[in-house]
């Protein structure tokens, strides 16, 4: 790895001047200019970026070029392989935002925030393929609803990230389109799936923040494996329109970021009703006046009651993950929380039979809505084309053979707010929270460290699949420390439906009390990489 890393640094010394141009600080600049403020993009938050813009430390174009330089220097040279395609229009968007700021003197809420967007979000004019060679080259005419909202807030789609093909795998991020993504903390290990490309890219500071989707694990698992904050919001809070589905009944988009504050700022823009997604009608009146940032309260755990869900935390945990989790529980107490152990009565029974294979129905409906330009019209054509990674062949065949059409009248197939089985599960969880008067339940996001690349038997300890996808409740993961070989672990907070404010308050307070997030050492700041005038 050292030879590869050194070659990457040498490569960059040449690359940086060519890519960044005269707008960024270089050794050849006059001395007076060399002393100008520099802004480092590695680990930079949204507040850091916008502060730099306001101070004049850099402009948006320079910022985008700096992130592009990191992608060029690190993604392929290290074999991280997180990025599928970079956005050729990103610089033009940055220049427009620079011109707007010069003209108005005002920044939009996410002005010039470069985002890494998972490959299953429709992005107008930019390839959206869900990791599938069968969709290679397909560029939708319009953005997914949340992408459109983020752009309107000033964000820039910097790149599309690799994903587990069709979002099938919670363990690995492998696609026929781009191959396998690795974990930036230890390249011999997986980043989890299916949003592993976004997770690895954001962890390595290829963008300021990113977007994932979560059917069962796919925001929280990769965030946990990459020392990130990942929000799975309440089902219906964030529009699913324009996102390639896995099981639409469970799917939601959400933010993935290096801090609770950044994830909160993205959620604030993404949340709310959308006529294109009927499920979001349930969020009407549920987004708090004044937004979500008001709940970023440093002492938000003082007096809070937290329930430790031993039913999940004791599922054959790895000893190092268990130790880190017990320290997290102690840290919650130290930050002022009252922590109690809780159990969900008859958990095995109330959680039973919650999954339904609606992939075929949902993906075929998505493809039909994309118009004549889509390369394949249905999943039968995908299977017939042979354009898929070998490890998902059984998934495709099984979904085609046993896939069902969702129906609210059939228990186990309907939406979270109409399906009797899902309603009963949610009530059982909420009843326990009410009985113990707790604002959230906590447990390790994974009970085991990330598996090694190629070890398909190493998939153990995923707790994210078991409650939130079926009940529709919000669940957030926050870094809780590191285990073997620099591998991260995550603490998950599960809340009541549409009670994102409480989860934000708790997660932020825990983050501020512990500060577990740290950058992967293999992806440091680039030589002479500060951007500035």
Coordinates of C-alpha atoms in Angstrom, one line a residue:
X1 CA 0.0 0.0 0.0
X2 CA 2.9 2.4 0.7
X3 CA 4.2 2.2 -2.8
X4 CA 0.7 2.9 -4.2
X5 CA 0.2 5.7 -1.7
X6 CA 3.6 7.4 -2.6
X7 CA 2.9 7.1 -6.3
X8 CA -0.4 8.8 -5.7
X9 CA 1.3 11.7 -4.0
X10 CA 3.8 12.0 -6.8
X11 CA 1.0 11.8 -9.3
X12 CA -0.8 14.6 -7.5
X13 CA 2.1 17.1 -7.5
X14 CA 1.8 17.1 -11.3
X15 CA -2.0 16.8 -11.3
X16 CA -2.7 19.5 -8.9
X17 CA -1.3 22.4 -10.9
X18 CA -3.0 21.1 -14.1
X19 CA -6.4 20.5 -12.5
X20 CA -6.7 23.5 -10.2
X21 CA -5.4 26.2 -12.4
X22 CA -4.4 29.7 -11.3
X23 CA -7.4 30.1 -8.9
X24 CA -5.7 28.0 -6.2
X25 CA -2.6 28.4 -4.3
X26 CA 0.5 27.0 -5.9
X27 CA 4.3 27.3 -5.2
X28 CA 4.8 29.5 -8.2
X29 CA 2.6 32.3 -6.9
X30 CA 4.1 35.6 -5.7
X31 CA 5.0 35.6 -2.0
X32 CA 2.2 38.1 -1.2
X33 CA -0.4 35.7 -2.6
X34 CA 1.3 32.7 -1.0
X35 CA 0.3 34.1 2.4
X36 CA -3.3 34.4 1.5
X37 CA -5.7 32.2 3.6
X38 CA -6.0 28.6 2.5
X39 CA -9.0 26.4 2.9
X40 CA -8.5 22.6 3.2
X41 CA -11.4 20.5 2.0
X42 CA -10.5 17.3 3.8
X43 CA -13.0 16.8 6.7
X44 CA -14.5 20.3 5.9
X45 CA -18.1 20.7 7.1
X46 CA -20.9 22.6 5.5
X47 CA -20.3 25.4 7.9
X48 CA -16.6 25.4 7.1
X49 CA -17.3 25.6 3.4
X50 CA -19.7 28.4 3.7
X51 CA -17.5 30.3 6.2
X52 CA -14.6 30.0 3.7
X53 CA -16.9 31.4 0.9
X54 CA -17.9 34.3 3.1
X55 CA -14.4 35.2 4.2
X56 CA -13.2 35.0 0.6
X57 CA -10.7 32.2 1.4
X58 CA -11.9 30.4 -1.8
X59 CA -14.7 30.5 -4.3
X60 CA -17.0 27.8 -5.4
X61 CA -15.1 26.9 -8.5
X62 CA -11.9 26.5 -6.6
X63 CA -13.7 24.3 -4.0
X64 CA -15.1 22.0 -6.7
X65 CA -11.7 21.7 -8.3
X66 CA -10.1 20.8 -5.0
X67 CA -12.6 17.9 -4.5
X68 CA -12.1 16.8 -8.1
X69 CA -8.4 16.7 -7.4
X70 CA -9.0 14.4 -4.4
X71 CA -11.1 12.0 -6.5
X72 CA -8.5 11.9 -9.3
X73 CA -5.6 11.4 -6.8
X74 CA -7.2 8.8 -4.6
X75 CA -10.2 7.0 -5.9
X76 CA -8.6 4.8 -8.6
X77 CA -4.9 5.0 -7.6
X78 CA -5.8 3.5 -4.2
X79 CA -8.4 1.1 -5.6
X80 CA -11.0 2.6 -3.3
X81 CA -13.3 2.7 -6.3
X82 CA -16.1 4.7 -4.8
X83 CA -17.0 6.9 -7.8
X84 CA -18.9 5.7 -10.9
X85 CA -18.9 9.0 -12.8
X86 CA -18.1 12.7 -12.1
X87 CA -20.4 15.4 -13.1
X88 CA -19.0 17.3 -16.1
X89 CA -21.4 20.2 -15.4
X90 CA -20.2 20.6 -11.8
X91 CA -17.8 23.4 -12.6
X92 CA -20.4 25.3 -14.6
X93 CA -22.8 25.1 -11.7
X94 CA -20.0 26.3 -9.4
X95 CA -19.3 29.3 -11.6
X96 CA -23.0 30.2 -11.7
X97 CA -23.1 30.1 -7.9
X98 CA -20.1 32.3 -7.7
X99 CA -21.7 34.8 -10.0
X100 CA -24.9 34.7 -7.9
X101 CA -23.0 35.3 -4.7
X102 CA -21.1 38.3 -6.2
X103 CA -24.4 39.7 -7.4
X104 CA -26.5 39.2 -4.3
X105 CA -24.1 38.8 -1.4
X106 CA -26.2 36.0 -0.1
X107 CA -25.6 32.3 0.2
X108 CA -28.4 29.8 -0.2
X109 CA -28.8 27.2 2.6
X110 CA -26.5 24.7 0.9
X111 CA -24.7 27.2 -1.4
X112 CA -21.8 25.4 -3.1
X113 CA -22.0 22.2 -1.1
X114 CA -20.6 19.4 -3.4
X115 CA -22.5 16.2 -2.9
X116 CA -21.7 12.5 -3.6
X117 CA -25.0 11.0 -4.9
X118 CA -25.7 7.3 -4.9
X119 CA -26.2 5.9 -8.4
X120 CA -29.9 5.1 -7.9
X121 CA -31.0 8.8 -7.6
X122 CA -32.2 10.3 -10.9
X123 CA -29.9 13.1 -11.9
X124 CA -30.9 15.1 -15.0
X125 CA -28.5 14.6 -17.8
X126 CA -26.1 12.5 -15.7
X127 CA -25.9 8.7 -15.8
X128 CA -28.2 6.9 -13.4
X129 CA -27.7 3.2 -13.6
X130 CA -28.3 1.6 -10.1
X131 CA -24.9 -0.1 -10.6
X132 CA -26.2 -2.1 -13.6
X133 CA -24.4 -2.4 -16.9
X134 CA -27.9 -2.9 -18.4
X135 CA -28.6 0.8 -17.6
X136 CA -25.1 2.1 -18.6
X137 CA -25.4 5.5 -20.3
X138 CA -29.0 6.2 -19.2
X139 CA -29.4 9.8 -18.3
X140 CA -32.8 10.8 -16.9
X141 CA -34.5 13.9 -18.2
X142 CA -35.4 15.1 -14.7
X143 CA -34.0 15.0 -11.2
X144 CA -35.3 12.9 -8.3
X145 CA -37.5 15.1 -6.1
X146 CA -34.9 15.4 -3.3
X147 CA -32.0 16.0 -5.8
X148 CA -34.1 18.9 -7.2
X149 CA -34.6 20.3 -3.7
X150 CA -31.0 20.1 -2.9
X151 CA -29.9 21.8 -6.1
X152 CA -32.4 24.6 -5.4
X153 CA -30.8 25.0 -2.0
X154 CA -27.5 25.6 -3.8
X155 CA -25.9 22.1 -3.6
X156 CA -23.9 20.7 -6.5
X157 CA -24.0 17.1 -7.7
X158 CA -20.3 16.4 -7.8
X159 CA -20.3 12.7 -8.6
X160 CA -22.4 9.6 -8.7
X161 CA -21.2 6.8 -6.3
X162 CA -20.9 3.1 -6.7
X163 CA -23.5 0.8 -5.1
X164 CA -24.4 -2.8 -4.6
X165 CA -26.1 -3.6 -7.9
X166 CA -29.8 -2.9 -7.8
X167 CA -29.2 -2.3 -4.0
X168 CA -29.4 -6.1 -3.4
X169 CA -26.5 -6.5 -0.9
X170 CA -26.3 -5.0 2.6
X171 CA -22.8 -6.4 3.0
X172 CA -20.8 -5.4 -0.1
X173 CA -20.8 -2.7 -2.7
X174 CA -20.2 -4.5 -5.9
X175 CA -21.7 -3.6 -9.3
X176 CA -21.3 -4.8 -12.9
X177 CA -20.9 -1.2 -13.8
X178 CA -18.0 -0.3 -11.6
X179 CA -16.7 -3.3 -9.7
X180 CA -16.1 -3.3 -6.0
X181 CA -15.7 -0.5 -3.5
X182 CA -13.4 -0.9 -0.5
X183 CA -13.3 0.6 3.0
X184 CA -11.1 3.7 3.2
X185 CA -10.1 2.8 6.8
X186 CA -8.7 -0.5 5.7
X187 CA -8.8 -1.4 2.0
X188 CA -8.8 -5.1 2.8
X189 CA -12.3 -4.7 4.2
X190 CA -15.8 -4.0 2.8
X191 CA -17.7 -0.7 3.3
X192 CA -21.0 -2.6 3.6
X193 CA -23.8 -2.0 1.1
X194 CA -25.6 -0.9 -0.7
X195 CA -24.6 2.7 -0.3
X196 CA -21.0 1.8 0.2
X197 CA -19.8 4.1 -2.6
X198 CA -21.3 7.2 -1.0
X199 CA -20.0 6.1 2.4
X200 CA -16.4 5.5 1.2
X201 CA -16.4 8.8 -0.8
X202 CA -17.7 11.0 2.0
X203 CA -15.3 9.3 4.5
X204 CA -12.4 10.1 2.2
X205 CA -13.6 13.7 1.7
X206 CA -14.4 13.3 -2.0
X207 CA -17.3 15.6 -1.3
X208 CA -18.7 17.6 1.6
X209 CA -21.6 15.1 2.2
X210 CA -23.7 12.6 0.3
X211 CA -26.9 10.8 -0.3
X212 CA -27.7 7.1 0.3
X213 CA -30.9 5.0 0.3
X214 CA -31.9 2.6 2.9
X215 CA -34.2 -0.4 2.4
X216 CA -33.0 -2.4 5.3
X217 CA -29.4 -1.3 6.2
X218 CA -28.1 0.6 3.3
X219 CA -27.5 4.1 4.8
X220 CA -26.8 3.0 8.4
X221 CA -24.6 0.0 7.7
X222 CA -22.2 1.8 5.4
X223 CA -22.2 4.9 7.6
X224 CA -21.3 2.7 10.6
X225 CA -18.5 0.9 8.7
X226 CA -17.0 4.3 7.5
X227 CA -17.2 6.4 10.7
X228 CA -20.1 8.5 9.3
X229 CA -23.4 9.8 10.5
X230 CA -26.3 8.2 8.6
X231 CA -29.9 9.2 8.9
X232 CA -32.7 6.8 8.0
X233 CA -35.7 9.2 8.3
X234 CA -39.3 8.1 9.1
X235 CA -40.9 6.5 6.1
X236 CA -42.8 9.2 4.3
X237 CA -40.7 12.1 5.5
X238 CA -38.5 12.1 2.4
X239 CA -39.8 11.6 -1.1
X240 CA -38.9 8.4 -3.0
X241 CA -39.9 9.9 -6.4
X242 CA -37.2 9.4 -9.0
X243 CA -35.1 6.9 -6.9
X244 CA -34.6 3.4 -8.4
X245 CA -36.4 1.2 -5.9
X246 CA -35.5 -2.1 -4.2
X247 CA -38.6 -2.6 -2.1
X248 CA -40.5 0.6 -2.3
X249 CA -42.5 -0.3 0.8
X250 CA -39.2 -0.1 2.8
X251 CA -37.2 2.3 0.8
X252 CA -36.2 5.8 1.9
X253 CA -33.4 8.2 0.9
X254 CA -31.4 10.0 3.5
X255 CA -28.2 11.9 4.2
X256 CA -24.7 10.5 4.9
X257 CA -22.2 12.9 6.4
X258 CA -19.2 13.4 8.6
X259 CA -21.2 15.1 11.3
X260 CA -24.7 15.2 12.8
X261 CA -24.9 18.9 11.9
X262 CA -24.3 18.3 8.2
X263 CA -26.7 15.4 8.0
X264 CA -29.3 17.6 9.7
X265 CA -28.8 20.4 7.3
X266 CA -29.4 18.1 4.4
X267 CA -32.4 16.5 6.0
X268 CA -33.9 20.0 6.5
X269 CA -33.9 20.5 2.7
X270 CA -35.0 17.0 1.8
X271 CA -38.0 16.6 4.2
X272 CA -41.6 17.2 3.5
X273 CA -44.6 16.3 1.3
X274 CA -44.2 15.6 -2.4
X275 CA -47.2 15.1 -4.7
X276 CA -45.2 12.6 -6.7
X277 CA -44.9 10.3 -3.7
X278 CA -48.2 9.7 -1.9
X279 CA -46.6 8.3 1.2
X280 CA -45.2 11.7 2.0
X281 CA -48.7 13.0 2.7
X282 CA -48.1 11.4 6.2
X283 CA -45.3 14.0 6.8
X284 CA -47.7 17.0 6.4
X285 CA -47.4 19.1 9.5
X286 CA -44.7 16.9 10.9
X287 CA -41.7 19.0 9.9
X288 CA -41.1 21.4 12.8
X289 CA -41.5 25.1 12.2
X290 CA -38.0 26.6 12.1
X291 CA -36.5 23.4 10.7
X292 CA -34.3 20.7 12.3
X293 CA -31.1 22.7 13.0
X294 CA -32.7 24.1 16.2
X295 CA -32.3 20.7 17.7
X296 CA -28.5 20.6 17.5
X297 CA -28.2 21.0 21.2
X298 CA -24.9 20.2 22.8
X299 CA -26.3 19.2 26.2
X300 CA -29.3 17.5 24.6
X301 CA -28.7 14.3 26.6
X302 CA -29.1 15.9 30.0
X303 CA -32.2 14.4 31.6
X304 CA -32.9 12.3 28.5
X305 CA -34.1 8.7 29.0
X306 CA -32.5 6.1 26.7
X307 CA -33.4 2.5 26.4
X308 CA -30.7 -0.1 25.7
X309 CA -32.2 -2.8 23.5
X310 CA -30.3 -5.9 24.6
X311 CA -32.4 -8.0 22.3
X312 CA -30.2 -6.6 19.5
X313 CA -27.0 -5.7 21.3
X314 CA -26.5 -9.2 22.6
X315 CA -27.0 -11.1 19.3
X316 CA -23.6 -12.8 19.4
X317 CA -21.6 -9.6 19.5
X318 CA -17.9 -9.5 18.6
X319 CA -16.0 -8.8 21.9
X320 CA -14.4 -5.5 20.6
X321 CA -17.7 -4.2 19.3
X322 CA -19.3 -5.1 22.6
X323 CA -16.7 -3.3 24.5
X324 CA -17.1 -0.2 22.4
X325 CA -20.9 -0.3 22.8
X326 CA -20.6 -0.6 26.6
X327 CA -18.4 2.4 26.5
X328 CA -21.0 4.2 24.4
X329 CA -23.6 3.4 27.1
X330 CA -21.3 4.8 29.7
X331 CA -20.7 7.9 27.6
X332 CA -24.5 8.5 27.3
X333 CA -24.7 8.4 31.1
X334 CA -21.8 10.7 31.5
X335 CA -23.5 13.2 29.1
X336 CA -26.5 13.3 31.5
X337 CA -28.8 10.6 30.2
X338 CA -30.7 8.1 32.3
X339 CA -30.0 4.7 30.6
X340 CA -32.2 1.7 31.2
X341 CA -32.3 -1.8 29.7
X342 CA -35.5 -2.6 27.8
X343 CA -37.0 -5.6 26.0
X344 CA -39.7 -5.8 23.4
X345 CA -42.0 -8.7 24.5
X346 CA -42.3 -11.5 21.9
X347 CA -39.9 -9.7 19.6
X348 CA -39.3 -12.8 17.5
X349 CA -43.1 -13.1 16.9
X350 CA -44.0 -9.4 16.3
X351 CA -41.0 -9.0 13.9
X352 CA -41.7 -12.2 12.0
X353 CA -42.8 -12.2 8.3
X354 CA -42.2 -8.5 7.6
X355 CA -40.4 -8.7 4.3
X356 CA -42.1 -8.9 0.9
X357 CA -40.4 -9.4 -2.5
X358 CA -41.9 -6.5 -4.4
X359 CA -38.7 -5.7 -6.4
X360 CA -40.0 -6.9 -9.7
X361 CA -43.2 -4.8 -9.5
X362 CA -41.4 -1.7 -8.2
X363 CA -38.5 -1.7 -10.6
X364 CA -40.6 -2.4 -13.6
X365 CA -42.9 0.5 -12.7
X366 CA -39.8 2.7 -12.3
X367 CA -38.4 1.7 -15.7
X368 CA -41.7 2.2 -17.4
X369 CA -41.8 5.8 -16.1
X370 CA -38.5 6.7 -17.6
X371 CA -39.7 6.9 -21.1
X372 CA -38.4 5.4 -24.4
X373 CA -34.8 6.3 -23.7
X374 CA -34.3 3.7 -21.0
X375 CA -32.1 0.8 -22.3
X376 CA -34.2 -2.0 -20.7
X377 CA -37.9 -2.0 -20.1
X378 CA -38.2 -4.5 -17.3
X379 CA -36.2 -6.9 -15.1
X380 CA -36.8 -9.8 -17.5
X381 CA -34.8 -7.9 -20.1
X382 CA -32.0 -7.3 -17.5
X383 CA -31.7 -11.0 -16.8
X384 CA -31.9 -11.9 -20.5
X385 CA -29.1 -9.4 -21.3
X386 CA -26.6 -11.0 -19.0
X387 CA -25.5 -7.6 -17.9
X388 CA -25.2 -8.1 -14.1
X389 CA -22.6 -9.1 -11.6
X390 CA -22.5 -12.8 -11.0
X391 CA -23.3 -12.5 -7.3
X392 CA -26.8 -11.1 -7.9
X393 CA -27.9 -13.7 -10.5
X394 CA -29.8 -15.7 -7.8
X395 CA -31.4 -12.5 -6.5
X396 CA -32.7 -11.6 -10.0
X397 CA -34.0 -15.1 -10.6
X398 CA -35.7 -15.4 -7.2
X399 CA -37.4 -12.0 -7.6
X400 CA -38.7 -12.9 -11.0
X401 CA -39.9 -16.2 -9.8
X402 CA -41.4 -15.2 -6.5
X403 CA -41.9 -11.4 -6.7
X404 CA -45.3 -10.1 -5.7
X405 CA -47.4 -7.1 -6.3
X406 CA -47.8 -4.9 -3.1
X407 CA -51.4 -4.8 -1.8
X408 CA -52.4 -2.9 1.3
X409 CA -55.1 -5.6 2.0
X410 CA -52.5 -8.4 2.2
X411 CA -50.7 -8.4 5.5
X412 CA -47.0 -8.0 5.1
X413 CA -47.0 -6.4 1.7
X414 CA -48.5 -2.9 2.2
X415 CA -47.2 0.4 3.3
X416 CA -46.1 1.2 6.8
X417 CA -49.3 3.1 7.7
X418 CA -51.8 0.7 6.2
X419 CA -50.4 -2.8 6.6
X420 CA -51.8 -4.5 9.8
X421 CA -48.6 -6.5 10.4
X422 CA -46.4 -3.5 10.2
X423 CA -48.7 -1.4 12.3
X424 CA -48.7 -4.1 15.0
X425 CA -44.9 -4.2 15.0
X426 CA -44.6 -0.4 15.3
X427 CA -47.2 -0.3 18.2
X428 CA -45.2 -3.0 20.0
X429 CA -42.0 -1.0 19.8
X430 CA -43.7 2.3 20.7
X431 CA -45.5 0.7 23.6
X432 CA -42.1 -0.4 25.1
X433 CA -40.8 3.1 24.7
X434 CA -43.8 4.6 26.4
X435 CA -43.7 2.1 29.2
X436 CA -40.1 3.0 30.0
X437 CA -40.6 6.7 29.1
X438 CA -37.6 6.6 26.8
X439 CA -37.0 9.0 23.9
X440 CA -34.9 6.5 21.9
X441 CA -33.6 2.9 21.9
X442 CA -29.9 2.3 21.3
X443 CA -27.9 -0.7 20.0
X444 CA -24.8 -1.3 17.9
X445 CA -25.5 -0.6 14.2
X446 CA -23.5 -3.8 13.5
X447 CA -22.4 -6.3 16.2
X448 CA -19.4 -7.3 14.1
X449 CA -16.6 -5.3 12.4
X450 CA -16.6 -5.0 8.6
X451 CA -15.9 -8.2 6.8
X452 CA -12.9 -8.8 4.6
X453 CA -13.2 -8.2 0.9
X454 CA -14.2 -11.5 -0.7
X455 CA -15.5 -13.1 2.5
X456 CA -19.2 -13.5 1.7
X457 CA -19.5 -15.6 4.9
X458 CA -18.3 -12.7 7.0
X459 CA -21.8 -11.0 6.9
X460 CA -22.7 -11.1 10.6
X461 CA -24.2 -8.7 13.1
X462 CA -26.3 -6.4 11.0
X463 CA -29.0 -4.9 13.4
X464 CA -30.4 -2.4 11.0
X465 CA -32.7 -4.8 9.1
X466 CA -34.7 -5.8 12.2
X467 CA -37.0 -2.9 13.2
X468 CA -37.0 0.5 11.3
X469 CA -37.5 -0.8 7.8
X470 CA -40.7 -2.5 8.8
X471 CA -42.1 -0.1 11.5
X472 CA -41.2 2.9 9.4
X473 CA -39.5 4.6 12.5
X474 CA -36.5 6.8 12.1
X475 CA -33.1 5.4 13.0
X476 CA -29.8 7.3 13.0
X477 CA -26.2 5.9 13.3
X478 CA -23.3 7.9 14.8
X479 CA -19.6 6.9 15.1
X480 CA -19.0 5.2 18.5
X481 CA -15.3 4.2 18.1
X482 CA -13.0 1.8 16.3
X483 CA -12.2 -1.9 16.6
X484 CA -9.5 -4.1 15.0
X485 CA -7.2 -2.6 12.4
X486 CA -8.8 0.9 12.5
X487 CA -12.3 -0.4 11.6
X488 CA -15.1 1.8 12.7
X489 CA -18.3 0.9 14.6
X490 CA -21.6 2.8 14.9
X491 CA -24.2 3.5 17.6
X492 CA -27.8 3.4 16.4
X493 CA -30.6 5.5 17.8
X494 CA -34.2 4.4 17.0
X495 CA -37.0 6.9 17.7
X496 CA -40.8 7.3 17.4
X497 CA -42.3 8.0 14.0
X498 CA -41.6 11.6 12.9
X499 CA -39.6 12.3 16.0
X500 CA -36.5 13.2 14.2
X501 CA -36.0 16.3 16.5
X502 CA -35.4 14.0 19.5
X503 CA -33.0 11.8 17.6
X504 CA -31.1 14.8 16.3
X505 CA -30.8 16.2 19.8
X506 CA -29.5 12.9 21.3
X507 CA -27.2 12.0 18.4
X508 CA -25.7 15.5 18.3
X509 CA -25.1 15.6 22.1
X510 CA -23.5 12.1 22.0
X511 CA -21.3 13.1 19.0
X512 CA -20.2 16.3 20.8
X513 CA -19.5 14.4 24.0
X514 CA -17.3 11.8 22.3
X515 CA -15.9 13.1 19.1
X516 CA -15.2 9.6 17.7
X517 CA -15.1 10.7 14.0
X518 CA -11.6 10.8 12.5
X519 CA -10.4 10.8 9.0
X520 CA -8.9 7.6 7.3
X521 CA -5.2 7.9 7.4
X522 CA -4.7 6.7 3.8
X523 CA -6.5 9.7 2.5
X524 CA -4.9 12.8 4.0
X525 CA -4.9 16.4 2.8
X526 CA -3.2 16.7 -0.6
X527 CA 0.2 18.4 -0.9
X528 CA -0.3 22.2 -1.3
X529 CA -4.0 21.4 -1.4
X530 CA -5.3 24.5 0.3
X531 CA -7.6 26.5 -2.0
X532 CA -7.7 30.2 -1.9
X533 CA -7.2 33.5 -3.7

